[in-house]
Short mmCIF file of C-alpha atoms in Angstrom, two decimals:
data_model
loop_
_atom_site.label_atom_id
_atom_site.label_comp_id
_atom_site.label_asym_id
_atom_site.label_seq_id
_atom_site.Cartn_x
_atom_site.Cartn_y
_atom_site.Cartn_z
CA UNK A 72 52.65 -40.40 -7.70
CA UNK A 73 55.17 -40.93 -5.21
CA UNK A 74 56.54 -44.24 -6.33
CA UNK A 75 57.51 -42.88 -10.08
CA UNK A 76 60.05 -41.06 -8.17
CA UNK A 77 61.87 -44.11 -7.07
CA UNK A 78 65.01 -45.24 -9.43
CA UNK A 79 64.43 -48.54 -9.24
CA UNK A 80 60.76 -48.35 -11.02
CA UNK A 81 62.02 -45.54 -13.41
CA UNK A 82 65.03 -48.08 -14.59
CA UNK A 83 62.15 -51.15 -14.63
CA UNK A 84 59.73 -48.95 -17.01
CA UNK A 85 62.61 -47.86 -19.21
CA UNK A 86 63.14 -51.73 -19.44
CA UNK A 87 60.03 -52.28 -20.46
CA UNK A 88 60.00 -49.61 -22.92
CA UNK A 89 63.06 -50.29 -24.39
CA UNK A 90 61.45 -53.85 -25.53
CA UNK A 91 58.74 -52.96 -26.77
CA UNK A 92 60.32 -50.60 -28.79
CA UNK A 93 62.62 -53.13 -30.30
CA UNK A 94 59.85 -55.73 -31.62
CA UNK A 95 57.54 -52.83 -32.34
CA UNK A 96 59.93 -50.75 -34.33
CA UNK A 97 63.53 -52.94 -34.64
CA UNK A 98 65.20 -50.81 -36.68
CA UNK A 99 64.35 -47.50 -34.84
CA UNK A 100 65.39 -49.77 -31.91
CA UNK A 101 68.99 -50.09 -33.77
CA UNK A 102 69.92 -46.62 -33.35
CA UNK A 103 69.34 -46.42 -29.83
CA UNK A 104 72.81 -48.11 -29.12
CA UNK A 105 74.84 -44.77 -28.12
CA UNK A 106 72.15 -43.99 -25.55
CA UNK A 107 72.97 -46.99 -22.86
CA UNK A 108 76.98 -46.54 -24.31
CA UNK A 109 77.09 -43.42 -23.52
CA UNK A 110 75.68 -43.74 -19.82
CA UNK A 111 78.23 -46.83 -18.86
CA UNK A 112 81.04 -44.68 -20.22
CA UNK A 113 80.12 -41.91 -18.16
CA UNK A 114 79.79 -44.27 -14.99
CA UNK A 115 83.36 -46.11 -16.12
CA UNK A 116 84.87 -42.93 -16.08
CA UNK A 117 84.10 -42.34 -12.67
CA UNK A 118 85.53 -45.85 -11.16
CA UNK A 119 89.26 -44.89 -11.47
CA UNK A 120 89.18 -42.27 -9.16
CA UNK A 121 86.28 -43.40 -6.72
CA UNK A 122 88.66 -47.20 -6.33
CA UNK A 123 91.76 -44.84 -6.22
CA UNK A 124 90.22 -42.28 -3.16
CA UNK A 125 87.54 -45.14 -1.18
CA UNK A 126 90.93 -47.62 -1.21
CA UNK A 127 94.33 -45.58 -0.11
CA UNK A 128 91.39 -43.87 2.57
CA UNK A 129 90.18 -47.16 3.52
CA UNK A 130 93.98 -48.49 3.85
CA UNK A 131 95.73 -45.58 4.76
CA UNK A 132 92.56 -45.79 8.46
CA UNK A 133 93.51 -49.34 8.90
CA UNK A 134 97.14 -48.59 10.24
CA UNK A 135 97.79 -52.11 11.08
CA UNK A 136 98.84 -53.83 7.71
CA UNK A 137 98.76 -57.06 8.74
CA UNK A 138 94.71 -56.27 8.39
CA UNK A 139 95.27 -55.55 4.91
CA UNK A 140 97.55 -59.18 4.08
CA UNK A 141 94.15 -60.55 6.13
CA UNK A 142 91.84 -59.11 4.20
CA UNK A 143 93.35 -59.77 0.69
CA UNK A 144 94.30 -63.74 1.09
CA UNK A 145 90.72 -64.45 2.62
CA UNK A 146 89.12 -63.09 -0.08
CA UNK A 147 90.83 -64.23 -2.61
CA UNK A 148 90.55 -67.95 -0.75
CA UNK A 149 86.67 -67.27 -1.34
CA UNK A 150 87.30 -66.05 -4.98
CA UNK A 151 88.98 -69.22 -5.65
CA UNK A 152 86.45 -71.81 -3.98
CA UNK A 153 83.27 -69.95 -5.61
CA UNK A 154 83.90 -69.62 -8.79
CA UNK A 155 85.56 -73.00 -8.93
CA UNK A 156 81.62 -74.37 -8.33
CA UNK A 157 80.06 -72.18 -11.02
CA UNK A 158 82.79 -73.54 -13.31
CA UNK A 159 81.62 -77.06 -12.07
CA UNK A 160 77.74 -75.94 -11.97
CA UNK A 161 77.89 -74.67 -15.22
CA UNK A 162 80.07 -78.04 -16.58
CA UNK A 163 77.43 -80.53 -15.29
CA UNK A 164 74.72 -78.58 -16.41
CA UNK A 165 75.97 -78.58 -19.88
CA UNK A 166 76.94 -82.67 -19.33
CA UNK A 167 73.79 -83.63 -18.39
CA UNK A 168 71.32 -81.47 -20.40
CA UNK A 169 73.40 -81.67 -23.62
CA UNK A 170 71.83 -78.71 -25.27
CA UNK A 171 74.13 -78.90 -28.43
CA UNK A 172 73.35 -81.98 -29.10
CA UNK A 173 72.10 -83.13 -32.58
CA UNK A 174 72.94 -79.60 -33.93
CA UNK A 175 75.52 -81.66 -36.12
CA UNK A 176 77.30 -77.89 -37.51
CA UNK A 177 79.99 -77.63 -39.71
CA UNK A 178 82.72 -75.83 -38.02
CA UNK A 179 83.71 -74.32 -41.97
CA UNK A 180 80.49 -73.45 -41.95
CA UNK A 181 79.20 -72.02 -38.40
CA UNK A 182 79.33 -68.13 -39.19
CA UNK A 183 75.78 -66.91 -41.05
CA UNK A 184 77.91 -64.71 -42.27
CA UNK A 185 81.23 -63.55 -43.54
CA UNK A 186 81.12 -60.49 -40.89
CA UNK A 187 80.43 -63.19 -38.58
CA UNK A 188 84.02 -65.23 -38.81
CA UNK A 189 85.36 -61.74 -39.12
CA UNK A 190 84.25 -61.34 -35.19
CA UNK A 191 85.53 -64.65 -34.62
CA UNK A 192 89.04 -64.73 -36.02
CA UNK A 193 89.26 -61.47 -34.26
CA UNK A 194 87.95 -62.93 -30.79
CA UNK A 195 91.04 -65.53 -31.68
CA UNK A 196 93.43 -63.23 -32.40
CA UNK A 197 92.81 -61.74 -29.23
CA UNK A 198 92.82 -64.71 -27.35
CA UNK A 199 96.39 -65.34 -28.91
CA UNK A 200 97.79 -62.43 -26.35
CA UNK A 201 95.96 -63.92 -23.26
CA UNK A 202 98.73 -65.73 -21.09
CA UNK A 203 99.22 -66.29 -17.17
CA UNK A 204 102.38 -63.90 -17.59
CA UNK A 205 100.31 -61.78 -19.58
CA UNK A 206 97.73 -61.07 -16.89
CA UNK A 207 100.39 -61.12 -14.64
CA UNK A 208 102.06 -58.34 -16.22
CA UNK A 209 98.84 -56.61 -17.22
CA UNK A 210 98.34 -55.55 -13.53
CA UNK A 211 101.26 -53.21 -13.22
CA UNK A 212 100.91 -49.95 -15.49
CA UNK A 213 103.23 -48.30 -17.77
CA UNK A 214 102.95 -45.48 -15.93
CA UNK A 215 101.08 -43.62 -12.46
CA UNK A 216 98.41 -42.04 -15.04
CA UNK A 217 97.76 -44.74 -18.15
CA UNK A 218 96.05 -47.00 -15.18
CA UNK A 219 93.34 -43.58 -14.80
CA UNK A 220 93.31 -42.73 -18.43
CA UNK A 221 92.62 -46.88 -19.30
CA UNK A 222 90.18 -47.00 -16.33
CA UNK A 223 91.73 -50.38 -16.06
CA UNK A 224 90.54 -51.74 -12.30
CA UNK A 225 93.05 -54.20 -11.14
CA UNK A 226 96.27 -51.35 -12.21
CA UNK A 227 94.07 -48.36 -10.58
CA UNK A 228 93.20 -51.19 -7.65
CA UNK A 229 97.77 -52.21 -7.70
CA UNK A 230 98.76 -48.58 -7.25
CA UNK A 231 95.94 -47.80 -4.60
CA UNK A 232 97.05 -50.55 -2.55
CA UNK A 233 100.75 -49.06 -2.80
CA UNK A 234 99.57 -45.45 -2.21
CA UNK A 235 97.75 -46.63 0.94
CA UNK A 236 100.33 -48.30 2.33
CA UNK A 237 102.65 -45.84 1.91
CA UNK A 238 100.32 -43.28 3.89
CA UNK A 239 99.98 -45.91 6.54
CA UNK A 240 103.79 -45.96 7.21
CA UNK A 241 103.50 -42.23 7.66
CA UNK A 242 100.71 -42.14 10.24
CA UNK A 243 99.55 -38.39 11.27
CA UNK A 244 101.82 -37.20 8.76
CA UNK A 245 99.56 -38.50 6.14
CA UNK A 246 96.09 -37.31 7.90
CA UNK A 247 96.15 -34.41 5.86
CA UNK A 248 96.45 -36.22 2.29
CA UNK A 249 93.75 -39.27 3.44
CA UNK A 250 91.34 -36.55 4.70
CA UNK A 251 91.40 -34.83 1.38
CA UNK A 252 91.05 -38.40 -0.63
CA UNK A 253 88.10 -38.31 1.56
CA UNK A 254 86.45 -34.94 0.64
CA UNK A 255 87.60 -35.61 -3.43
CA UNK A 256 85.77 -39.54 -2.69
CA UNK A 257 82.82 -37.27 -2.17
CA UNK A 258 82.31 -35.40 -4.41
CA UNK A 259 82.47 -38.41 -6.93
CA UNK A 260 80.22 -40.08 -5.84
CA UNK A 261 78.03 -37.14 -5.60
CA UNK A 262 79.01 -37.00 -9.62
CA UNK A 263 77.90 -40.69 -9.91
CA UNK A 264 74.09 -39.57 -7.87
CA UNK A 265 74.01 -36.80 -10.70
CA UNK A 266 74.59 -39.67 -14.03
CA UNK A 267 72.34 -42.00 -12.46
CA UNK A 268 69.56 -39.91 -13.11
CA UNK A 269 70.09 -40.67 -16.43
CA UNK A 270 70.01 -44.61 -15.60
CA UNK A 271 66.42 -45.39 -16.68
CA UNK A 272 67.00 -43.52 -20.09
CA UNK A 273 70.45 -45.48 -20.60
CA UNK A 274 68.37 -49.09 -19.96
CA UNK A 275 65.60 -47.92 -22.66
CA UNK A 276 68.12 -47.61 -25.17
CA UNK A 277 70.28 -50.71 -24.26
CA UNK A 278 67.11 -52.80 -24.36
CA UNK A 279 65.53 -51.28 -27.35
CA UNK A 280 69.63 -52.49 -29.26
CA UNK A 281 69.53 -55.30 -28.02
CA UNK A 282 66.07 -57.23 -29.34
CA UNK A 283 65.72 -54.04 -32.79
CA UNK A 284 69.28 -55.47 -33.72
CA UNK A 285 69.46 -59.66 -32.78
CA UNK A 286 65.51 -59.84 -32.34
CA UNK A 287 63.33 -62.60 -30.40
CA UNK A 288 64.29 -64.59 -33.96
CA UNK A 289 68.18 -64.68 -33.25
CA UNK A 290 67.15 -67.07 -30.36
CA UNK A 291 65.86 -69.80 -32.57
CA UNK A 292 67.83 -73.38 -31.89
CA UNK A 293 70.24 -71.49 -29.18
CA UNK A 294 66.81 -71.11 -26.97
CA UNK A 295 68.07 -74.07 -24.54
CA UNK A 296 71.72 -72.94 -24.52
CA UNK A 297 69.89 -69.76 -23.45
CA UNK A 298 67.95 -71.24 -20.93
CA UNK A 299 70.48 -73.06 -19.52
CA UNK A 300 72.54 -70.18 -18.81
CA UNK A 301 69.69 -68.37 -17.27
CA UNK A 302 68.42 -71.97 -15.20
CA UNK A 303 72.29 -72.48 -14.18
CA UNK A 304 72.64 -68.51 -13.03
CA UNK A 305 69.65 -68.86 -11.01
CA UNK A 306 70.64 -72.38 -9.41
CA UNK A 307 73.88 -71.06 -8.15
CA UNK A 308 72.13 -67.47 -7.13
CA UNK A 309 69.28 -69.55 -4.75
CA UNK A 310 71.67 -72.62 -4.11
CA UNK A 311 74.93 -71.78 -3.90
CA UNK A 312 75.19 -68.47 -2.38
CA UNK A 313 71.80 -69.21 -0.87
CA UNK A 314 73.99 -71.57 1.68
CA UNK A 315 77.17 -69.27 1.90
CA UNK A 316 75.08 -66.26 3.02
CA UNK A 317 72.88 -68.33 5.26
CA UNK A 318 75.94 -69.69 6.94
CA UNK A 319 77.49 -66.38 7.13
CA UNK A 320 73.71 -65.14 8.87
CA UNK A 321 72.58 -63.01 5.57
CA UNK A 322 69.76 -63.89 3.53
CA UNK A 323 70.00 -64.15 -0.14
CA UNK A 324 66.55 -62.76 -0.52
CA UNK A 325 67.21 -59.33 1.39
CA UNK A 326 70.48 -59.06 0.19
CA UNK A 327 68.96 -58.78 -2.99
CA UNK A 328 66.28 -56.53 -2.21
CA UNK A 329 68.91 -54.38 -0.87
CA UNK A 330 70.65 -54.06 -4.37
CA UNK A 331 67.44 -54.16 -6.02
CA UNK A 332 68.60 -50.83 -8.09
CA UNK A 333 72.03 -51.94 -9.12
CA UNK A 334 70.45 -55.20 -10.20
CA UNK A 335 67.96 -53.42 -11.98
CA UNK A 336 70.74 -51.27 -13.58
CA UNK A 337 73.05 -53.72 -14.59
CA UNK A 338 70.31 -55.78 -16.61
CA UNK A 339 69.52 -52.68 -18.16
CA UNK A 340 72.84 -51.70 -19.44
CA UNK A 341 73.97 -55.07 -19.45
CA UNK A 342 77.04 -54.32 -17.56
CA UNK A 343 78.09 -54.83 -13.72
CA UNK A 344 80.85 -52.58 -14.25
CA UNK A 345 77.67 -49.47 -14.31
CA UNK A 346 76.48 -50.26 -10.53
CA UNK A 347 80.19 -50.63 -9.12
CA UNK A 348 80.20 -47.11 -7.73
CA UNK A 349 76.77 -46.82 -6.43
CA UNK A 350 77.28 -50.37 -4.93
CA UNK A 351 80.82 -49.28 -2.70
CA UNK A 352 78.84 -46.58 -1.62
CA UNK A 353 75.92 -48.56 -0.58
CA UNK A 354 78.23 -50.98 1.14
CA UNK A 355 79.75 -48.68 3.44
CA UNK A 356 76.27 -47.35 4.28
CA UNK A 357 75.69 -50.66 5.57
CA UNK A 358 78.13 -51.47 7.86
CA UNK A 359 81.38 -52.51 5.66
CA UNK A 360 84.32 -50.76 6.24
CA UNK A 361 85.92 -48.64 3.89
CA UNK A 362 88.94 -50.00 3.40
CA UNK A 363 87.35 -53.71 2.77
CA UNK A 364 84.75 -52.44 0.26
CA UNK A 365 87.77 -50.63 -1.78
CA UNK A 366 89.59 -53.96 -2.28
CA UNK A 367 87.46 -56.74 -1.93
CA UNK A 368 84.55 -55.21 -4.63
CA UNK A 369 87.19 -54.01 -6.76
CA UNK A 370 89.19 -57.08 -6.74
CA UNK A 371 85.80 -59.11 -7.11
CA UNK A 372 85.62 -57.63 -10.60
CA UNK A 373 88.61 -59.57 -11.99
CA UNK A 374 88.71 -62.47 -9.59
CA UNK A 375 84.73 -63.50 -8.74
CA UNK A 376 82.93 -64.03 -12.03
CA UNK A 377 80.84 -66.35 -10.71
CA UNK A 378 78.32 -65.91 -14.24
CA UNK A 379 81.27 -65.55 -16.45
CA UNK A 380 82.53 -68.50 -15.22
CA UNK A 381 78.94 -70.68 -15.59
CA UNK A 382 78.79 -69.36 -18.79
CA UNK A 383 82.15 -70.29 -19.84
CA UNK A 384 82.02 -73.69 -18.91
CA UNK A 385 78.62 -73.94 -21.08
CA UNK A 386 79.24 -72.23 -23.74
CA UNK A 387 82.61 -74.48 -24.21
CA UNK A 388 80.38 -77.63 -23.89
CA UNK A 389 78.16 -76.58 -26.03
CA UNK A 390 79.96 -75.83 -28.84
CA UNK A 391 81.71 -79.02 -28.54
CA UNK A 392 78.30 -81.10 -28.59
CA UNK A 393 76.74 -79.19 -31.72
CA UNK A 394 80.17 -79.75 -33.94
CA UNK A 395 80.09 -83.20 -32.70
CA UNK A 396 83.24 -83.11 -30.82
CA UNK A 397 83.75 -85.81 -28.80
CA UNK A 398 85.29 -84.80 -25.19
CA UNK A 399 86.78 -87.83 -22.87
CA UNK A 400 86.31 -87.00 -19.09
CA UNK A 401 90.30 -86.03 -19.17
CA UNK A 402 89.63 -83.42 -21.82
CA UNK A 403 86.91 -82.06 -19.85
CA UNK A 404 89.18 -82.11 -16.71
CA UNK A 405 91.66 -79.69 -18.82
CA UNK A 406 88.95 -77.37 -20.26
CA UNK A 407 88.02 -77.16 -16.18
CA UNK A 408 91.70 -76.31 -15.55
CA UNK A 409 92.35 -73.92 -18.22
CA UNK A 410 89.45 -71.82 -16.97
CA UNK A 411 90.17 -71.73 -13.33
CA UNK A 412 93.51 -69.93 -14.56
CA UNK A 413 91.78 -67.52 -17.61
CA UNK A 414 88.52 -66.90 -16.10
CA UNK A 415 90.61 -64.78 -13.77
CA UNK A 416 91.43 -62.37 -16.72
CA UNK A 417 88.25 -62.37 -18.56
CA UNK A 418 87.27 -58.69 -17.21
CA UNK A 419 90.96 -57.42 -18.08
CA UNK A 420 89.64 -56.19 -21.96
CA UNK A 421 86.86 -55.77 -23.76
CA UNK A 422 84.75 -58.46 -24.91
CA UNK A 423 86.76 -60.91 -22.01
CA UNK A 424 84.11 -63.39 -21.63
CA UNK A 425 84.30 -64.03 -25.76
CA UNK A 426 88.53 -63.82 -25.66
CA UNK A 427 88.66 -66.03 -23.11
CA UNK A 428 86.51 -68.51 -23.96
CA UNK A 429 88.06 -68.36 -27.57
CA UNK A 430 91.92 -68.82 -25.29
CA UNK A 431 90.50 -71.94 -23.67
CA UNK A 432 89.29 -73.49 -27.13
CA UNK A 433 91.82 -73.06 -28.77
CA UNK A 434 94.23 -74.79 -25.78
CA UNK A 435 91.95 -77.63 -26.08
CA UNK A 436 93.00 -78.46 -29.40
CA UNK A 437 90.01 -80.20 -29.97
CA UNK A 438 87.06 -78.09 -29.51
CA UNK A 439 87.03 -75.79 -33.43
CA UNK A 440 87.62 -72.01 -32.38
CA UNK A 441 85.37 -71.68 -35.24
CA UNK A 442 82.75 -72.92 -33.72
CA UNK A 443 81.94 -69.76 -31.66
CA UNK A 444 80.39 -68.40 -34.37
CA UNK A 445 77.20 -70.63 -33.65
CA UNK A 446 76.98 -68.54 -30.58
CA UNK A 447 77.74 -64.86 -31.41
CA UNK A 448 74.14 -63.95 -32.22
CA UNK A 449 73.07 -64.68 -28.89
CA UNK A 450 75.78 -63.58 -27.29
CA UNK A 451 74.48 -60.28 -26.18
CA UNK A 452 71.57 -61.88 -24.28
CA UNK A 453 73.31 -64.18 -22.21
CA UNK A 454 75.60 -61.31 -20.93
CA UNK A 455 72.72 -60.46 -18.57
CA UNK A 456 72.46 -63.37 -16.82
CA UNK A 457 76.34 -63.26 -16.60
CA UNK A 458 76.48 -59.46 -15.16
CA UNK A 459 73.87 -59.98 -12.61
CA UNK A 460 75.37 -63.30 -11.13
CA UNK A 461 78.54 -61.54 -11.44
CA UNK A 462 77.01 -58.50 -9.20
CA UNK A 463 74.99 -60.66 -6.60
CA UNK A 464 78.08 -62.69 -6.14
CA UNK A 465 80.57 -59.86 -5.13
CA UNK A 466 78.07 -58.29 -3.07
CA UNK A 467 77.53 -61.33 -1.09
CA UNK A 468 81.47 -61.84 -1.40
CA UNK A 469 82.13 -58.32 0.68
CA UNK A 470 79.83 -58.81 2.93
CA UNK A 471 80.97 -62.43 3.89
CA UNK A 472 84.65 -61.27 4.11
CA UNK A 473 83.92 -57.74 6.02
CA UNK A 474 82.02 -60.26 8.70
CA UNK A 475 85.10 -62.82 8.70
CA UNK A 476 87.32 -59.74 9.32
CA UNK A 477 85.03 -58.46 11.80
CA UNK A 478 84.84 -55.08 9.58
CA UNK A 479 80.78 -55.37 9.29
CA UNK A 480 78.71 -53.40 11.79
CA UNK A 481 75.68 -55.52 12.55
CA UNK A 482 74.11 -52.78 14.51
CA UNK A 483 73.78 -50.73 11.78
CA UNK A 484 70.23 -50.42 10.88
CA UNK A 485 70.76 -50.92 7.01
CA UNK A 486 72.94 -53.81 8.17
CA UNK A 487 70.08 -55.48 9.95
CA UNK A 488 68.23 -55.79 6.78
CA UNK A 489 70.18 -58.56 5.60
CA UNK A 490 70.20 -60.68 8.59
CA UNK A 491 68.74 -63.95 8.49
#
């Protein structure tokens, strides 16, 4: 059968597996943790060098600079505007719906369990560290190789952008170095084809964790938080980016189709960061020059979480309404200018989305910290939602900037597939 063969149904039926698994047998389900670990790890190791080789290649081809400073302030103009409307979206949403209201919890009392406020207080202590200056400073390593041994993408993204221009100043001096970064760009991603194969495996296991270990059950009250995340994800997906791609001549729809595998990845493993590699790749098949795809898609990961964002503002909200906190429009004013600073950081460390949300509470000084604890059991299965909106909305970001820049071959015949 011809279409078992295809990635994207192999990743669907290990989906599909992997849940019925983890209400059949949950605590078989459990164990399967390492399994979709495992495969992200083995795609995060890859990013480093694949950012490091696609950008100082991309840059180093440019020659004129000036296309660089072009590139980088449009799309971070675009950064800026978008996920400032998911931050609203996902405010209004959680204004009008309400759906921690009448919850009436005990901030003392919020964690089910003691491990529970353990997370919390460390989520807080955490958050502590998270400054401006702090991210700031976070982008330039301690040294060349602790931004490749961290895998951290905005320091591997800093010193790309230096080692490119560098080889730009030198012109045919360089050709010799960019055509290797080339070849070595190659043969990564020919490492990332060869892990991939192991993508519908990775998405069984993932699943399988996540409903053996927080179960259908964990849902209970949280359902409409839930569903409001999911509602609010879609609404900006079909609304919001619907427009910007339709003004820009792409259609949402066949954009989507196009990434149908890295969407289908990501929900899997939970994690955008998994389908970052295959995505570059697939950009520059379709018409995007190499040099934008290395730092807009990059960049995108730290400055366009358009679902971290929705879910930020939410989650914030709701916590507030089921501890019975009462917010004046002012407060909720600050809350929407604290995040348009940390949001920015919240793929900087581990477990961002949490930290920062835990930073902005706690700057509030109004909204209990403590109160986070209502939402840590369902935690896990809102981060699909955010991944995917977070992947759909860099995709759509490159591909909007490459066509400002005039940087997107529309003649290609991948390209063509996305036009309106």
């Amino acid at each position: 059968m011809k279409w078992l063969k295809s990635l994207y149904v192999q990743v669907l039926i290990g989906i599909v597996l992997g849940v019925l698994l983890g209400l059949v047998e949950p605590e078989t389900g459990a164990t399967l943790e390492p399994l979709g670990t495992a495969f992200v790890n083995a795609v995060k190791m890859l990013i480093a060098p694949i950012i490091f080789c696609t950008v100082v290649h991309g840059i180093a081809g440019m020659g004129d600079l000036k296309k660089l400073g072009s590139v980088g302030w449009k799309a971070l103009l675009y950064f800026e505007v978008v996920t400032t409307l998911a931050l609203i979206i996902g405010l209004v949403v959680a204004k009008v719906v309400e759906p921690g209201a009448g919850m009436h919890v005990d901030p003392a009392q919020a964690a089910a369990s003691q491990a529970d406020m353990a997370k919390v207080e460390a989520y807080q202590s955490s958050a502590e560290k998270q400054t401006v200056a702090g991210h700031l400073m976070h982008i330039i390593p301690k040294t060349f190789v602790s931004a490749f041994a961290e895998g951290e993408i905005l320091q591997v993204l800093f010193i790309a952008i230096l080692a490119g221009i560098a080889l730009a100043r030198l012109g045919e001096r360089a050709r010799g170095v960019t055509d290797l970064l080339h070849a070595v760009s190659q043969m990564f991603f020919g490492i990332v084809w060869i892990v991939t194969k192991a993508a519908p495996v990775a998405a069984f296991g993932a699943m399988a964790f996540t409903i053996g270990k927080y179960g259908v059950g964990a849902l209970g009250k949280l359902l409409l938080l839930l569903a409001c995340v999911y509602l609010t994800c879609l609404l900006f997906v079909f609304v919001v980016l619907g427009l910007i791609a339709r003004w820009n001549g792409f259609s949402i729809w066949k954009v989507l189709v196009h990434i149908k595998e890295e969407l289908l990845l990501t929900l899997g493993t939970s994690s955008s960061e998994a389908a970052l590699p295959a995505l570059m790749e697939k950009m520059e098949r379709t018409g995007c020059s190499k040099g934008v795809v290395g730092i807009v898609l990059p960049a995108g990961y730290s400055f366009n979480l358009d679902g971290t964002s929705i879910y930020l503002t939410m989650a914030a909200l709701f916590v507030a309404q089921a501890t019975d906190t009462h917010l004046t429009f002012w407060q909720e004013l600050g809350i929407l200018g604290v995040l348009l600073l940390t949001s920015k950081g919240a793929a900087a460390v581990t477990g961002g989305g949490f930290i920062t949300l835990a930073a902005t509470l706690a700057s509030t000084g109004t909204i209990p910290v403590a109160g986070l604890a209502i939402i840590l059991g369902i935690d896990r299965f809102m981060s699909e939602a955010r991944a995917i909106t977070n992947l759909i909305g860099n995709t759509l970001a490159m591909l909007v900037v490459a066509k400002w820049e005039g940087e997107f071959d529309a003649t290609n015949e991948r390209a063509k597939l996305l036009l309106r």
